Coordinates of C-alpha atoms in Angstrom, one line a residue:
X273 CA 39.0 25.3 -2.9
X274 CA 35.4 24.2 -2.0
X275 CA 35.6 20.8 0.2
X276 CA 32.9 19.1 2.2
X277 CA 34.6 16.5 4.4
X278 CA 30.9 14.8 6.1
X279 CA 28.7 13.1 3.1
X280 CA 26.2 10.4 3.8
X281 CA 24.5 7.9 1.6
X282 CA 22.4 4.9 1.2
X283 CA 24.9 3.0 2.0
X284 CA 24.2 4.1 5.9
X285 CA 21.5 6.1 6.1
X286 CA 21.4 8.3 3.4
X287 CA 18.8 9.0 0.9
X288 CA 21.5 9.0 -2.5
X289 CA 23.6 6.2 -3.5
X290 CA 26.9 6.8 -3.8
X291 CA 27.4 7.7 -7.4
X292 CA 24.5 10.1 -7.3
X293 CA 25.8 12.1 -3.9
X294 CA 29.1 12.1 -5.8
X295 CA 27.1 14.2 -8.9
X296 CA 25.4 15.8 -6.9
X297 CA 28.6 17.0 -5.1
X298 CA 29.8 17.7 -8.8
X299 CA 27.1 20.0 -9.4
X300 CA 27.8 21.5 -6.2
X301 CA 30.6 22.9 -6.9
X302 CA 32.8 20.5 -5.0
X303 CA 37.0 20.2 -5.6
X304 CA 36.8 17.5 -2.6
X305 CA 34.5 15.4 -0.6
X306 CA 34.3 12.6 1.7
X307 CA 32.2 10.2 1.7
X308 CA 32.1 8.7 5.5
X309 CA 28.6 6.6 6.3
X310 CA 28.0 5.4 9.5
X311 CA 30.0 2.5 10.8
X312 CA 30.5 1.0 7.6
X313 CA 32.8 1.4 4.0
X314 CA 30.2 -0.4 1.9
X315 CA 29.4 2.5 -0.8
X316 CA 33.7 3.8 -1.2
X317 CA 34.1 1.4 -3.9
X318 CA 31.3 3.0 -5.9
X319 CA 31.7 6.6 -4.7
X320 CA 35.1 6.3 -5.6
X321 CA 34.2 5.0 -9.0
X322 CA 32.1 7.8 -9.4
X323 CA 34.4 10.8 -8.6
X324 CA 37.5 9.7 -10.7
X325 CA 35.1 9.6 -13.7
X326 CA 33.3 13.1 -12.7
X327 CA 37.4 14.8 -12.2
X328 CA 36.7 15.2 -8.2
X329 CA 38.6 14.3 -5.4
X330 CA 37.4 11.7 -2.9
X331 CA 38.8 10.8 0.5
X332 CA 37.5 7.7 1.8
X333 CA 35.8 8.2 5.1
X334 CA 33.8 6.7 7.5
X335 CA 31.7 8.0 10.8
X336 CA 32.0 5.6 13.8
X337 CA 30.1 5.8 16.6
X338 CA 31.7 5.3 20.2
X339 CA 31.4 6.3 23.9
X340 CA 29.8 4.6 26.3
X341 CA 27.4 7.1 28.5
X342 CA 27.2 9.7 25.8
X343 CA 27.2 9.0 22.2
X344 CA 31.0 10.8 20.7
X345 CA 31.3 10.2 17.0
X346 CA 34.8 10.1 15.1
X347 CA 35.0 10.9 11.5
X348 CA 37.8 8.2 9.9
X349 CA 39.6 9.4 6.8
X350 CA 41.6 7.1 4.5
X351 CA 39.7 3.8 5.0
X352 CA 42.0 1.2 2.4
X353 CA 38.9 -1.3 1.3
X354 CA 41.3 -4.1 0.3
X355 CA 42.7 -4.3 3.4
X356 CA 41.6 -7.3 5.3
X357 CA 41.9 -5.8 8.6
X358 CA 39.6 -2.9 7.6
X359 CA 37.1 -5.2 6.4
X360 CA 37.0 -7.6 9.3
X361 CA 36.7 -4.4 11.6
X362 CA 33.2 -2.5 9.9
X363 CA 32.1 -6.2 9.5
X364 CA 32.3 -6.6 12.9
X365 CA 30.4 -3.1 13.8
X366 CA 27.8 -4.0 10.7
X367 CA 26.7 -7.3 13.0
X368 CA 26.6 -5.4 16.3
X369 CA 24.0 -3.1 14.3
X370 CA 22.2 -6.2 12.8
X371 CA 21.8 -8.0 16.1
X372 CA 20.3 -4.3 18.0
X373 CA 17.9 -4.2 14.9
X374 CA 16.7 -8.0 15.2
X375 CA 16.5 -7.5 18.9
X376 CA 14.3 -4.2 18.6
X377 CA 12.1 -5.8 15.8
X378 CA 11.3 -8.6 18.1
X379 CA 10.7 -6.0 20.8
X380 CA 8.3 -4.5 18.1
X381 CA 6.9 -7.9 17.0
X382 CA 5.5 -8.2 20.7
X383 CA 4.0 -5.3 20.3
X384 CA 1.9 -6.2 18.0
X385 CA 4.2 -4.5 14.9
X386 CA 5.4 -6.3 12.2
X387 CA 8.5 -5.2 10.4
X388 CA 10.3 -7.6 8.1
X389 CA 14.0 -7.5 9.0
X390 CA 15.0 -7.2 4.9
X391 CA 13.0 -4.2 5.6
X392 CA 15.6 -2.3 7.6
X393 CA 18.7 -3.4 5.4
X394 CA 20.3 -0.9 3.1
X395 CA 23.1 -1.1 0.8
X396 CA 25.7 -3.8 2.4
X397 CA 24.0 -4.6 4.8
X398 CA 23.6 -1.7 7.4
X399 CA 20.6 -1.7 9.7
X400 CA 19.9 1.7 11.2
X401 CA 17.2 3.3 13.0
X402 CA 16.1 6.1 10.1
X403 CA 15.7 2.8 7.8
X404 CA 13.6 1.2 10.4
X405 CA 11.8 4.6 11.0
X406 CA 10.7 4.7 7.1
X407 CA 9.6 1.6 7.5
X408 CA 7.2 2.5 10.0
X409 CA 5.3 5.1 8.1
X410 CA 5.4 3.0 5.2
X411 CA 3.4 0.2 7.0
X412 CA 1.4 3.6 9.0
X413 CA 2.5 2.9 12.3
X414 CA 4.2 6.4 12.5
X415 CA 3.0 9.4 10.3
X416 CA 6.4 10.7 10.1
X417 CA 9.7 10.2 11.0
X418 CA 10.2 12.5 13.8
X419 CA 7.0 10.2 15.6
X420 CA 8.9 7.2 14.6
X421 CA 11.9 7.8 16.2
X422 CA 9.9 9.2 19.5
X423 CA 7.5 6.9 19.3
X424 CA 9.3 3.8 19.2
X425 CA 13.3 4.1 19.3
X426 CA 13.8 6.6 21.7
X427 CA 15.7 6.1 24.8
X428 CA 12.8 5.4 27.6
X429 CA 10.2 3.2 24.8
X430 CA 9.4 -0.2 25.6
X431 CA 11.1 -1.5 22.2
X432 CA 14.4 0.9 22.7
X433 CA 17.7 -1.0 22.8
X434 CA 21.1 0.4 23.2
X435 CA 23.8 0.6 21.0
X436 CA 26.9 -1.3 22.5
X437 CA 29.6 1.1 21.7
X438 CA 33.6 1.2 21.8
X439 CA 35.2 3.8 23.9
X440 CA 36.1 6.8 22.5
X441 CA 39.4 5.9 22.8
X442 CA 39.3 2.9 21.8
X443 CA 37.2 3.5 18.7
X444 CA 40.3 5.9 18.0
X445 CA 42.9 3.5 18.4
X446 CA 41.4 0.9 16.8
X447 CA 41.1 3.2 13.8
X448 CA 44.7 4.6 14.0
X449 CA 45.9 0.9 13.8
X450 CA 44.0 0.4 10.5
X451 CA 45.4 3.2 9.3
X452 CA 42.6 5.7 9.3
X453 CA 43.0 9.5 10.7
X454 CA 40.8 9.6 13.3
X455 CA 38.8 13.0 14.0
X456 CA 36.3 14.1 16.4
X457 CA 32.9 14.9 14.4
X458 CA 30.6 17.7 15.9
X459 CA 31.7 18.5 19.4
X460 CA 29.0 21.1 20.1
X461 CA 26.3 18.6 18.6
X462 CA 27.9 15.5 21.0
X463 CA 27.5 18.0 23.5
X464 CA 30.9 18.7 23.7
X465 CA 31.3 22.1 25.2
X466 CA 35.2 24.1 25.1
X467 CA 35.6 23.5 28.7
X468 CA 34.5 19.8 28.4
X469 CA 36.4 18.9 25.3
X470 CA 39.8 20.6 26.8
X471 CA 39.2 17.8 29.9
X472 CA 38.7 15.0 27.5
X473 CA 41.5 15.6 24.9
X474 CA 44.5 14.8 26.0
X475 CA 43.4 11.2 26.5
X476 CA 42.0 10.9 23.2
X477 CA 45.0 12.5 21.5
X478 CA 46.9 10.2 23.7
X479 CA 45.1 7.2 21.9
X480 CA 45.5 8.6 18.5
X481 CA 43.0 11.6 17.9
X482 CA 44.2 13.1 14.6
X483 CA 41.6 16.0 14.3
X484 CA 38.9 17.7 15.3
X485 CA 35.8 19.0 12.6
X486 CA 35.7 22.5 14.0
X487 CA 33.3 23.6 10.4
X488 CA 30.4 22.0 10.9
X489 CA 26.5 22.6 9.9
X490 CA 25.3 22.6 13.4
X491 CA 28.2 24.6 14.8
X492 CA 27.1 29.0 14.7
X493 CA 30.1 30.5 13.8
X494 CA 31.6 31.6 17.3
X495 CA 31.3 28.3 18.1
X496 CA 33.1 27.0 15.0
X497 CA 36.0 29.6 15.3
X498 CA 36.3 28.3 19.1
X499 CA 36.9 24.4 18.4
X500 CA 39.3 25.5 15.9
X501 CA 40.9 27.1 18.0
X502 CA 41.4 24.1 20.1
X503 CA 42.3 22.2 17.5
X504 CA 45.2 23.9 16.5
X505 CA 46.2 24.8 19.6
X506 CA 46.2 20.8 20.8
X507 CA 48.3 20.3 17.2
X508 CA 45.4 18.9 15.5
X509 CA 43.9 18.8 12.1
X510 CA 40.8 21.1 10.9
X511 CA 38.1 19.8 9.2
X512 CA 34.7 20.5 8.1
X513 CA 31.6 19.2 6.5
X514 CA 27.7 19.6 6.0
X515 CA 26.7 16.0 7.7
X516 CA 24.2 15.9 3.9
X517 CA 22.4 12.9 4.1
X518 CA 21.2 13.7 0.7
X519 CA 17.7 15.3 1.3
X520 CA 17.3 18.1 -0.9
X521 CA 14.9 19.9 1.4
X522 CA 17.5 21.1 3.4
X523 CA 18.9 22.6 0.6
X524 CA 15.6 25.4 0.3
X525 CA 15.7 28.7 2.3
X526 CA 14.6 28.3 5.7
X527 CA 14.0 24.8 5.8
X528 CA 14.4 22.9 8.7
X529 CA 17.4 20.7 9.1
X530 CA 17.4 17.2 11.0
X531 CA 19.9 17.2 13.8
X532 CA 22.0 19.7 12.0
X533 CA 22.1 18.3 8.8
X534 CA 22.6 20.6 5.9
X535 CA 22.8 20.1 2.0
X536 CA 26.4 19.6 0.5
X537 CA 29.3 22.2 1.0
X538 CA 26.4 24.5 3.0
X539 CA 27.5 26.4 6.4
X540 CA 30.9 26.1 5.2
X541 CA 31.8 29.2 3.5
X542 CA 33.5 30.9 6.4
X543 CA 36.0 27.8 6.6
X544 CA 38.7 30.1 5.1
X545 CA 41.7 28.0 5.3
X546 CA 40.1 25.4 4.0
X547 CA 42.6 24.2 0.9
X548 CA 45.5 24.4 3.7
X549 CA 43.7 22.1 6.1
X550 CA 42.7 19.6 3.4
X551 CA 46.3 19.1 2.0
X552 CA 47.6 18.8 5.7
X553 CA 44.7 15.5 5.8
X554 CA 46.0 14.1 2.7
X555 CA 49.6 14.2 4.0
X556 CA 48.2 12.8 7.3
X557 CA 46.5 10.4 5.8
X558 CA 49.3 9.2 3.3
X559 CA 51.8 9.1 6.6
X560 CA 50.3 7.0 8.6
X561 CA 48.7 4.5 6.0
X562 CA 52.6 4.6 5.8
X563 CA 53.0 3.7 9.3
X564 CA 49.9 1.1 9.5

């Protein structure tokens, strides 16, 4: 089985919509994927859509962003779209984005920079800083992304403004009432090292923690092999993904990744029980939508 568990698309801040990350995951190679954008569930219906009429399996997923001095993400898989709950939830975290965006564009505006805030929206309404950041070199205020994001989003910049962010336990919780597995996503690239993330666990598995996504493109393999260790060894699932945000650069030799971002199903080869982990999800997930 070929699975990658960590998909991005316009919906967040992506480059592919949803139907085209699902071919594209199709031509791949790809038995399952999950399509989990950044604090919202906006592009499931479509992705979902997509994969029953290509024959691949989809779990629907989302990435939430908690934590309160450091940035922790969790991975969500089994997000239910119909549910009310679930919609009133990543409606809520889609207007804590929109107000940080219309606060930093008028931050930006008083600079003397001009950004229109339709400018920033993707699909569904997410506002996120890479949209804001294309933005910018289209209008030439930044040649490039990287100066975009240093330049004017950066922690330290005069038009900066923090993200206000959930615990991490309580961004767990919250999605273990709605049903969702929750999971930790990257430790090493949160900065999560062994000895750190064996302090902070039991709390979080306390709260809900489901897994922890031990494969991971910015994880070397030692590393990789180490937090899955953990995992298992705290009685928690194993999963793994490429973070693909759907820029095909990152799919040539030697080219440079952004943040650890690789193409779809890459840096995952050595995930060798990866059919066994991805059945014990599904029954995860289909026990406590049970339970929700």
């Amino acid at each position: 089985m070929k699975a990658d568990l960590h998909l991005h698309t316009a919906a967040s801040d992506g480059s592919l919509s949803p139907e085209d990350m699902v071919k594209c995951a199709v031509e791949a190679g790809m038995d399952v994927i999950a399509i989990t954008d950044h604090d919202t569930a906006a592009g499931l219906v479509q992705a979902q859509a997509a994969a029953v009429a290509a024959g691949l399996y989809l779990l629907p997923g989302v990435e939430l962003s908690t934590g309160l001095e450091s940035e922790v993400h969790l991975l969500g898989y089994g997000v239910d779209v119909a549910d009310s709950r679930t919609r009133s939830f990543f409606e809520g975290e889609l207007h804590r984005r929109r107000e940080r965006m219309l606060e930093m564009l008028e931050r930006l505006e008083a600079a003397g920079i001009h950004i229109a805030p339709q400018e920033t929206e993707g699909l569904g309404g997410f506002m996120g800083r890479m949209n804001l950041a294309q933005a910018l070199c289209a209008h030439g205020y930044a040649q490039s992304i990287r100066e975009a994001f240093d330049q004017y989003m950066r922690e330290g910049t005069p038009t900066f403004v923090p993200r206000k962010r959930m615990t991490v336990e309580e961004g767990v919780a919250a999605l273990h009432s709605l049903g969702i597995v929750p999971v930790l996503a990257h430790p090493g690239k949160s900065g999560l090292t062994p000895e750190k993330l064996r302090m902070l666990l039991p709390a979080w598995i306390e709260a809900g923690l489901g897994g922890l996504e031990a494969w991971h493109a910015s994880h070397a393999l030692g590393d990789a092999l180490c937090y899955e260790r953990i995992a298992r060894e705290n009685g928690l699932l194993v999963t793994g993904g490429s973070d693909c945000h759907g820029r095909r650069a990152q799919a040539q030799p030697g080219a440079q990744k952004r943040r650890g971002h690789a193409w779809i199903g890459e840096n995952l080869s050595r995930w060798r029980s990866v059919q066994e982990d991805v059945e014990a999800l599904k029954e995860r997930m289909a026990c406590q939508c049970r339970e929700a």
